[in-house]
XYZ file of C-alpha atoms in Angstrom:
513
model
C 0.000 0.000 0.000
C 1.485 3.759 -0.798
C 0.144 6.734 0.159
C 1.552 10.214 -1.108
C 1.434 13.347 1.074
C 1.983 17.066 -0.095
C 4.546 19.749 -0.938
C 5.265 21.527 2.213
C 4.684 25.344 1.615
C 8.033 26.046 3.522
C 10.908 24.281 2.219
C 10.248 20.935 1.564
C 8.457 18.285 -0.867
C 7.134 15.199 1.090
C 6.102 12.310 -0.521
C 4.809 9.902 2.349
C 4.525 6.444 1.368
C 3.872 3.338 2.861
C 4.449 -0.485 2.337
C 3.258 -3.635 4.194
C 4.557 -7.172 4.453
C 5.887 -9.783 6.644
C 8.814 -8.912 7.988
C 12.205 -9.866 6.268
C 15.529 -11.019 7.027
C 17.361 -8.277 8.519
C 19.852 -6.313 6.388
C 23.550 -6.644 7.525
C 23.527 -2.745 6.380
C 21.517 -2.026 9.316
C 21.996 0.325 12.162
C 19.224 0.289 14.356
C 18.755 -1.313 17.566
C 15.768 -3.321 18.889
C 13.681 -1.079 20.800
C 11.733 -2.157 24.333
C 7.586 -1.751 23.924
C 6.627 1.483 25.326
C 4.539 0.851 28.424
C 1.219 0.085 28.135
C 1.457 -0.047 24.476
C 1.013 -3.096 22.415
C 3.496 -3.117 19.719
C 7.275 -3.442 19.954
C 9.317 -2.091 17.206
C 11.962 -4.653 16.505
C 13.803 -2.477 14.153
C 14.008 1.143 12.828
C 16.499 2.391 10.801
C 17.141 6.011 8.766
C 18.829 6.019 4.954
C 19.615 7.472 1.766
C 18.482 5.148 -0.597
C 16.283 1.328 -0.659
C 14.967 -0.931 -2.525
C 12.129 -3.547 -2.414
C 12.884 -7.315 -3.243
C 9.864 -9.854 -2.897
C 7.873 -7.582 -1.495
C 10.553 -6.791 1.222
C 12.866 -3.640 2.170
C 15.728 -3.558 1.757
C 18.122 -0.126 3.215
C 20.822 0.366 0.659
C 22.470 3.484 2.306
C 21.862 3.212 6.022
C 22.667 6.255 8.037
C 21.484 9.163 10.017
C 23.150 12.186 8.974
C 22.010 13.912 5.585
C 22.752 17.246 3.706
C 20.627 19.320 2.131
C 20.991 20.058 -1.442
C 22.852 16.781 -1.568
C 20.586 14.064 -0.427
C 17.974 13.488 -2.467
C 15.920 11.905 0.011
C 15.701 10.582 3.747
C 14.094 7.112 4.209
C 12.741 5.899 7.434
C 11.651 2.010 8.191
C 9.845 0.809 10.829
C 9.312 -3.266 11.827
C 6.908 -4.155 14.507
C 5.777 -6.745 16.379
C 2.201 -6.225 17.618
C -1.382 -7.794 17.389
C -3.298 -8.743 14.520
C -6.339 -7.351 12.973
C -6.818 -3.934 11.692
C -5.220 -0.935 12.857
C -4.929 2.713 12.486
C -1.658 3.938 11.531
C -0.132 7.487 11.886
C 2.947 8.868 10.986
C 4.398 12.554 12.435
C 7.135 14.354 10.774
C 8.521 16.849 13.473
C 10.880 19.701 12.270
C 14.006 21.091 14.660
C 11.927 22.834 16.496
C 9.736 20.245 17.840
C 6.545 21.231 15.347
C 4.091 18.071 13.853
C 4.578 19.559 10.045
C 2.613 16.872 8.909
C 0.153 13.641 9.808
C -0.821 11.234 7.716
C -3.330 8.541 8.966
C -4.686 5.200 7.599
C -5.885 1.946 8.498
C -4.251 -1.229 7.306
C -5.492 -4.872 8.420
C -2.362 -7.094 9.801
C -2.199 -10.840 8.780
C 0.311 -11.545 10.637
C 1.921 -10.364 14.128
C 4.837 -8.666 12.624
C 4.752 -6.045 10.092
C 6.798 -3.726 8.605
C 6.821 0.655 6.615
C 8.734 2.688 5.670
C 8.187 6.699 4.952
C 10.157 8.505 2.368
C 10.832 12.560 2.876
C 12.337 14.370 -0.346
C 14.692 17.016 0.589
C 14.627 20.366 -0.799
C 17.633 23.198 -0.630
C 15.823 24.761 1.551
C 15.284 22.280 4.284
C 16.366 23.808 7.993
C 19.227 22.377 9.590
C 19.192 20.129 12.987
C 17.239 16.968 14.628
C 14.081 15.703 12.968
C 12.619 13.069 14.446
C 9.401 11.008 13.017
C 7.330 9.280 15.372
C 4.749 6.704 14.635
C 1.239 5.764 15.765
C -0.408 2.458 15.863
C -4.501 2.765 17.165
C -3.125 6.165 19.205
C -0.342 3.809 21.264
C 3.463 5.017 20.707
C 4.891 2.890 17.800
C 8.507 3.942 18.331
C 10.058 7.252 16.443
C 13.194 7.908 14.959
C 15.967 11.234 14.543
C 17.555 12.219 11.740
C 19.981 15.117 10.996
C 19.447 17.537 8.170
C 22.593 20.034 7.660
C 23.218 22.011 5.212
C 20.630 24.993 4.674
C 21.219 28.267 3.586
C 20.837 31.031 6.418
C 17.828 32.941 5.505
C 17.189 35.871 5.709
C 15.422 37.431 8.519
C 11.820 38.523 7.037
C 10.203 42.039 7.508
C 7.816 41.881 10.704
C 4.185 41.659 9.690
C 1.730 44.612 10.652
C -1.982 43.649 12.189
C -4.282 44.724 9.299
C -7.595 46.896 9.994
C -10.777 45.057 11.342
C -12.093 46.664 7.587
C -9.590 44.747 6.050
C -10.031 41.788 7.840
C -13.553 41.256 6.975
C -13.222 42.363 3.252
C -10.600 39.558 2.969
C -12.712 37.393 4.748
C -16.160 38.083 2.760
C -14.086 37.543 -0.744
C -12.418 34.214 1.060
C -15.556 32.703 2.137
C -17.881 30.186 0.860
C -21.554 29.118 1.960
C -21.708 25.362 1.241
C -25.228 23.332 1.503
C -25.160 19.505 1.660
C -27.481 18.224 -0.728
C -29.178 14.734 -0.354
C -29.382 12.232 -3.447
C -32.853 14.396 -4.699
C -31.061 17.433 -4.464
C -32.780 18.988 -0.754
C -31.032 20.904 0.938
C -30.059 19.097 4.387
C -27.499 21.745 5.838
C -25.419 24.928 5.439
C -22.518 25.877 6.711
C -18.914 27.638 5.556
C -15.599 26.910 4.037
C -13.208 29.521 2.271
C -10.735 29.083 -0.270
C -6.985 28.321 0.031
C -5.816 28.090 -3.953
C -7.136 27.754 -6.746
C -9.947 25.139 -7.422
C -9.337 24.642 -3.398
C -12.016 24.888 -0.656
C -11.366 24.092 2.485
C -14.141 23.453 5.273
C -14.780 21.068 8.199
C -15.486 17.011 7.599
C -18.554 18.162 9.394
C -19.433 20.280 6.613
C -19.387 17.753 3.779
C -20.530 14.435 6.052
C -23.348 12.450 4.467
C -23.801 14.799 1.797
C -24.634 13.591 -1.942
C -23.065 16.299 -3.752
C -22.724 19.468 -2.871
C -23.786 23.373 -3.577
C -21.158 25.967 -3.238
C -22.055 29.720 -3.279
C -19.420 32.033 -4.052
C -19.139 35.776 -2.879
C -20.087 36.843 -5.838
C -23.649 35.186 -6.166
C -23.121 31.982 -8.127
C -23.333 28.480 -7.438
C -21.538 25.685 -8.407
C -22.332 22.018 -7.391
C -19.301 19.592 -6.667
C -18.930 16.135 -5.241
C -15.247 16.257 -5.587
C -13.247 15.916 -2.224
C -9.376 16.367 -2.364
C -8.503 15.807 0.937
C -9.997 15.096 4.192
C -9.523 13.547 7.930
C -12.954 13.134 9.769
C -11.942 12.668 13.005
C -9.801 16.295 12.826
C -12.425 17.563 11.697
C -10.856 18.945 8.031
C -12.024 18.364 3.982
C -10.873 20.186 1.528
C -13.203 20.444 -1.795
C -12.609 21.066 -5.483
C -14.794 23.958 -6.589
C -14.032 24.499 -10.519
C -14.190 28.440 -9.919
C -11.656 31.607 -9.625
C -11.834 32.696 -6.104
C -12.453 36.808 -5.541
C -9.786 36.101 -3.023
C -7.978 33.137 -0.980
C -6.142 33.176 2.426
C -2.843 32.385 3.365
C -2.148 29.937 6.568
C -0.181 31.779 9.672
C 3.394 31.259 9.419
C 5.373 29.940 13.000
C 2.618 26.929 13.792
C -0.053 26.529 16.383
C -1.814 29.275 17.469
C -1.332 30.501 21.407
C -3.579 31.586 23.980
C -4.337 34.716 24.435
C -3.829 35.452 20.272
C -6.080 37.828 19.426
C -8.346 36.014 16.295
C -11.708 36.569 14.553
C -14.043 34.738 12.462
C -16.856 35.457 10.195
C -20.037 34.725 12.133
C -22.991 33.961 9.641
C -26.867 34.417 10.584
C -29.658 35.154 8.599
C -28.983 39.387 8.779
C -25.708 38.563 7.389
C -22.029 38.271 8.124
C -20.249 40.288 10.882
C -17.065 38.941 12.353
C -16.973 37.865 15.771
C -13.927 37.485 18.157
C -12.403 34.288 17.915
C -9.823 35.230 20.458
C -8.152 31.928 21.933
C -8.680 31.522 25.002
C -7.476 27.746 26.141
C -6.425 24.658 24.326
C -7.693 21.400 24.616
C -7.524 17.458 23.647
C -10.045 15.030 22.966
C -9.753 11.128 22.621
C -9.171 10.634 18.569
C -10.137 14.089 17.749
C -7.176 15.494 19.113
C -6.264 19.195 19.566
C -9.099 21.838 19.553
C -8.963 25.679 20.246
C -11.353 27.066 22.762
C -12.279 30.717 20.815
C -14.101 33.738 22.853
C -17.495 33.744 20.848
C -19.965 31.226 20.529
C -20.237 29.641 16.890
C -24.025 29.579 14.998
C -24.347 26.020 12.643
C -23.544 27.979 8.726
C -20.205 29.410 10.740
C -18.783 25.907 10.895
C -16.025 25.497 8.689
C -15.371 29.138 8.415
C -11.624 30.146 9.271
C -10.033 31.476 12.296
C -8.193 34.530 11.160
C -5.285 35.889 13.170
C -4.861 39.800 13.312
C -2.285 39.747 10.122
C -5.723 38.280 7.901
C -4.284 34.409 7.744
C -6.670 31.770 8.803
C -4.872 29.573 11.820
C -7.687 27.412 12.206
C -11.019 26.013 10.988
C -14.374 26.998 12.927
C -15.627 23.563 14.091
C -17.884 21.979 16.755
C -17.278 18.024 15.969
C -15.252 15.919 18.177
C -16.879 12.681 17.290
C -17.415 12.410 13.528
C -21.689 13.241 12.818
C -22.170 13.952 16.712
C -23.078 17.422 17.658
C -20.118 18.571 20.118
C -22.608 19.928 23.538
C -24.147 16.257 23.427
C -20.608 14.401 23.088
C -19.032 16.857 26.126
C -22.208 16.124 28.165
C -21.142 12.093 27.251
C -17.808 13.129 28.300
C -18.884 14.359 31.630
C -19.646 12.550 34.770
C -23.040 13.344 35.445
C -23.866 13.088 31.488
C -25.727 16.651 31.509
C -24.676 19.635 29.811
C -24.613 21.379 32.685
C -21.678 20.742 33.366
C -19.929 21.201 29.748
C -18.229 24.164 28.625
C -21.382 27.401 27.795
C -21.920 27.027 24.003
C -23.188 30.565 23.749
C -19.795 32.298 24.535
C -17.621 29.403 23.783
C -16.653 27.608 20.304
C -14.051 25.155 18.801
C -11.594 25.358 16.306
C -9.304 22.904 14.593
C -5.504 24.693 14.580
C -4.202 25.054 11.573
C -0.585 23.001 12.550
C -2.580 19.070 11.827
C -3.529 20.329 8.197
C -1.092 19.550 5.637
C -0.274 21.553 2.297
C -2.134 20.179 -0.720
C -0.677 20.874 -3.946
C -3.496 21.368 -6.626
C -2.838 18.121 -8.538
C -4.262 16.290 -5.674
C -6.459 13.824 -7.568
C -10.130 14.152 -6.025
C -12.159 11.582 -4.664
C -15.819 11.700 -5.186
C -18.335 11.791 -1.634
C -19.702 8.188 -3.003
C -16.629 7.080 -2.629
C -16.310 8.455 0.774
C -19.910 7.094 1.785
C -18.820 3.576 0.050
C -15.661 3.317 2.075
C -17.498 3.891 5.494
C -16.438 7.691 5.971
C -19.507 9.243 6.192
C -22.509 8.786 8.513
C -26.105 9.104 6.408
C -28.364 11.892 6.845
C -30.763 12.608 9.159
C -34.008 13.175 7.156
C -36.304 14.249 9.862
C -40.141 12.419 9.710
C -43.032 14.219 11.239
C -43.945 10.395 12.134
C -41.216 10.525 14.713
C -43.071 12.082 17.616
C -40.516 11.361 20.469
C -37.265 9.173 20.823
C -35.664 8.512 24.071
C -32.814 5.652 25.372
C -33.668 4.762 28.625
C -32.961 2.432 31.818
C -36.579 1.181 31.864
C -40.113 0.610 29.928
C -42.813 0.808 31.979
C -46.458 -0.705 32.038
C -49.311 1.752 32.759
C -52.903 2.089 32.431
C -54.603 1.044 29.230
C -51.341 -1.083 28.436
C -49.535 2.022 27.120
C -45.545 1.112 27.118
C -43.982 4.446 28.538
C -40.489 5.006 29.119
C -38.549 5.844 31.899
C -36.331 8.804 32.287
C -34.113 9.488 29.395
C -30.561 8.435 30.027
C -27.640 8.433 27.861
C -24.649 6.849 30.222
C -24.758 3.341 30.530
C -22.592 0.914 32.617
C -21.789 -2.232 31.277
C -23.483 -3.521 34.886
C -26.973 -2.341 34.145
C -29.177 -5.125 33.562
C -31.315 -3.621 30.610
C -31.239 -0.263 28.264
C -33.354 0.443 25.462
C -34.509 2.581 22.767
C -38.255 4.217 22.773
C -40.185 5.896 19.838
C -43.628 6.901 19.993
C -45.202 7.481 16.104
C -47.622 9.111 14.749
C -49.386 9.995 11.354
C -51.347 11.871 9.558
C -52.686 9.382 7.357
C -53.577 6.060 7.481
C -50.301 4.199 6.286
C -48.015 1.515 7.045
C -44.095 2.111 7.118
C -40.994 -0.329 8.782
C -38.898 0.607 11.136
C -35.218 -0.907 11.682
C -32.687 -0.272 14.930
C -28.877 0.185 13.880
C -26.158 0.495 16.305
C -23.084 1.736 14.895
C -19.353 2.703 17.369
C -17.393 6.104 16.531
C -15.931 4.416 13.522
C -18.563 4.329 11.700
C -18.990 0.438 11.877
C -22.298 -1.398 12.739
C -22.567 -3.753 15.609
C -25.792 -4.476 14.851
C -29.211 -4.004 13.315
C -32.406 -5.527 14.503
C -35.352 -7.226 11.989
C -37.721 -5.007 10.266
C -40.809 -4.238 12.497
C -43.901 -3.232 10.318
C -46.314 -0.863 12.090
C -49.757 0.175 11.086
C -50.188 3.916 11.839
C -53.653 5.491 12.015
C -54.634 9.376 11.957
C -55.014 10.800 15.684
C -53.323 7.515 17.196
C -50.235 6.433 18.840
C -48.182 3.629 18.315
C -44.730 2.820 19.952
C -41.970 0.762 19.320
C -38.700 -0.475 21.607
C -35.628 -1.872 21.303
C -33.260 -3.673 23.562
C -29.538 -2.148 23.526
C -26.637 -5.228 24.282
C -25.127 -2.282 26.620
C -23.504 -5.764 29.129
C -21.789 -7.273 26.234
C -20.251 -3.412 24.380
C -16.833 -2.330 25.229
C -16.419 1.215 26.941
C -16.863 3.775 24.358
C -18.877 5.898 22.548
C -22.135 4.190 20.414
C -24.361 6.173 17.491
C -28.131 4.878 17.416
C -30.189 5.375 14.082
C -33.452 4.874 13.777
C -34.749 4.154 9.962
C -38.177 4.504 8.476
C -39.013 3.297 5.501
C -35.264 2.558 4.613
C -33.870 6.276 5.579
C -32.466 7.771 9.009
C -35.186 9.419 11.070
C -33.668 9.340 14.153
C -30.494 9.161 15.813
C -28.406 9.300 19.545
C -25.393 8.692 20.974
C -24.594 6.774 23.557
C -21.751 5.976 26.139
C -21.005 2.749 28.141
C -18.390 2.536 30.872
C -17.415 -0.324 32.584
């Protein structure tokens, strides 16, 4: 398997790649030392080694060049290779390329299914003149456990020269830039409705970039420029759902496109706005950050001064120079809205005691997005939705009166099933949890209903048979479901109800142990 990366806007072009096999005899060229596990992680790397040049024979690596010192200008290219030792099954991978001065540049995730308890990669970085002297290191990530990381040395570089010191631009000039940058994009549904609406803005040319959120479930999808027109696309360049990040082609010429900060991650206390969209219009709204944050998966978020409205997600974060350092975004479980996952996260499981939506937002920083050159070959959203990326739209039914998980279902007068109090934390202790839905229609008609429980990956567990109810005007019917809540591992759960063969409902869920 190879995957490519992108052209670093800096200094360098990266080509990331990636091969898997059993693991070979060791090369007498080699260098590198066995490596202990890291605690508490499952996978040992049994070799890593750094080099110049490589070549693969029977689907095996060979390092032709082993070393760890390179010059820039020189070397052509630095080649990393990893061997592990670990469990088998599939796996997420990730691989972090840090610069000298400690900074993720770029990560690259994927999942890969091992055969076979050892396995081995290798990454290849292609060095440009202007590659910065010192230590890089690239570490590597197997299901979020440390999977060993190596150093290399780059010398070499020119000394550049020290660059003018940028000046703050006007809060008039902010928002013009903004307005011209900006997009509205609606997710469309296989008739064409219009599901959703929220923002991206564009970065080059023929490139949009948004939030996953903003593209998630979508059938195609209806860009409108600054200038008034529309343009449909289903084209997605690049994406990572659980950052929260896509990046769309949109075959137009921008008004205007923004530049990312230079010097990395953005700090708190930087002083940032962000175009805040309602139905009066756009008026930007301080984005100042204010704290930084992690979340299991979802990683880094920044905590911004102003609340953020539904169309401002996937808007950019624009420091005071007019260079977006983030992307507006609420998700931190892919197709979960972000107050109900931080009220999972909690104790109690009420949003009481979650961060205040109203005068608090998210954004994604800028430093996990990675430069895309604009011959990035586009993949289509049914290919996303085929592959398990996205999560299918909600399409609300007026025949969905209520829907509730609960401990309990309780008998009362007249044989009505009611439920008992709502709950959404679940212990994998409690003897019985289940799903409630009281219906209702305006017609006399008969539809089926199916239960599907799905974890954060977007993977079902399970689905129960079709259940065929007979609806009449000005009467209620109900239907439950029993949830396996004993027999699910700690984590996070999604819970879709369909109707008629489309999502009506959905919840999430959380079970601890």
């Amino acid at each position: 398997m190879h995957l490519r990366a992108t052209r670093w806007a800096w200094f360098v072009a990266l080509l990331l790649s990636f091969l898997f096999a059993g693991v070979g005899k060791i090369s007498a060229q080699s260098t590198g030392l066995p490596a202990p596990r890291a605690s508490g992680s499952p996978y040992r790397v049994i070799r890593s080694i750094a080099g110049a040049a490589g070549h693969e024979d029977k689907n095996k690596f060979v390092m032709d060049d082993a070393r760890s010192l390179f010059e820039a200008g020189k070397d052509a290219k630095v080649i990393v290779y990893f061997e592990w030792e670990g469990p088998l099954g599939p796996h997420h991978f990730e691989g972090l390329w840090k610069s000298p001065e400690g900074k993720i540049v770029l990560l690259s995730d994927f999942r890969y299914e091992a055969k076979t308890s050892q396995y081995s990669g290798y990454w290849t970085m292609l060095l440009a003149d202007g590659a910065p002297s010192g230590e890089w290191n690239l570490e590597a990530r197997i299901d979020g456990e440390p999977a060993g990381s190596l150093s290399f040395v780059v010398t070499g570089s020119p000394v550049a020269h020290a660059p003018s010191t940028p000046q703050p631009v006007s809060l008039a000039e902010l928002y013009r830039r903004a307005l011209d940058a900006s997009v509205m994009i609606e997710k469309l549904t296989e008739d064409g409705t219009s599901a959703a609406k929220s923002t991206g803005f564009w970065i080059g040319e023929l490139q949009v970039l948004t939030s996953f959120e903003s593209i998630d479930g979508a059938a195609s999808l209806r860009v409108s420029l600054s200038s008034g027109a529309q343009i449909k696309t289903d084209q997605v360049i690049a994406w990572n759902r659980w950052q929260d990040w896509a990046v769309i082609r949109v075959d137009a010429t921008p008004k205007g496109f923004l530049k990312r900060t230079a010097g990395g991650a953005a700090n708190v206390g930087d002083r940032c706005a962000f175009l805040e969209q309602s139905a009066v219009g756009s008026k930007l709204a301080d984005g100042s950050v204010m704290g930084v944050t992690s979340f299991p998966r979802a990683g880094s978020r920044l905590l911004v001064a102003s609340g953020v409205s539904t169309e401002s997600i996937g808007g950019a974060l624009l420091d005071e120079f007019g260079n977006y350092t983030g992307i507006i975004s609420g998700s931190i479980v892919p197709s979960a809205d972000p107050v109900h996952i931080l009220a999972l996260l909690s104790d109690s499981g009420t949003s009481s005691s979650t961060i205040d939506w109203h005068t608090t937002g998210l954004a994604v920083p800028q430093s996990v997005l990675p430069d895309l050159p604009s011959s990035s070959a586009p993949t289509s959203l049914a290919e996303l939705a085929k592959g398990g990326e996205f999560a299918p739209l909600v399409t609300r039914s007026n025949t969905i009166k209520y829907m509730s998980v609960t401990k309990s279902i309780s008998k009362e007068t007249g044989g009505i099933r009611l439920p008992g109090q709502s709950k959404a934390i679940f212990s994998q202790h409690d003897n019985h949890a289940a799903v409630y839905v009281t219906w209702q229609a305006s017609t006399k008609e008969k539809v089926a209903s199916v239960l599907r429980l799905f974890n954060v990956d977007n993977k079902m567990i399970s689905a129960s048979k079709p259940q065929e109810i007979s609806l009449s005007p000005g009467k209620y019917a109900w239907t439950t479901w029993d949830l396996p809540v004993a027999s699910l591992p700690p984590g996070i759960y999604r819970v879709d109800v369909l109707l008629n063969d489309k999502t009506a409902g959905r919840e999430f869920i959380r079970i601890t142990e």
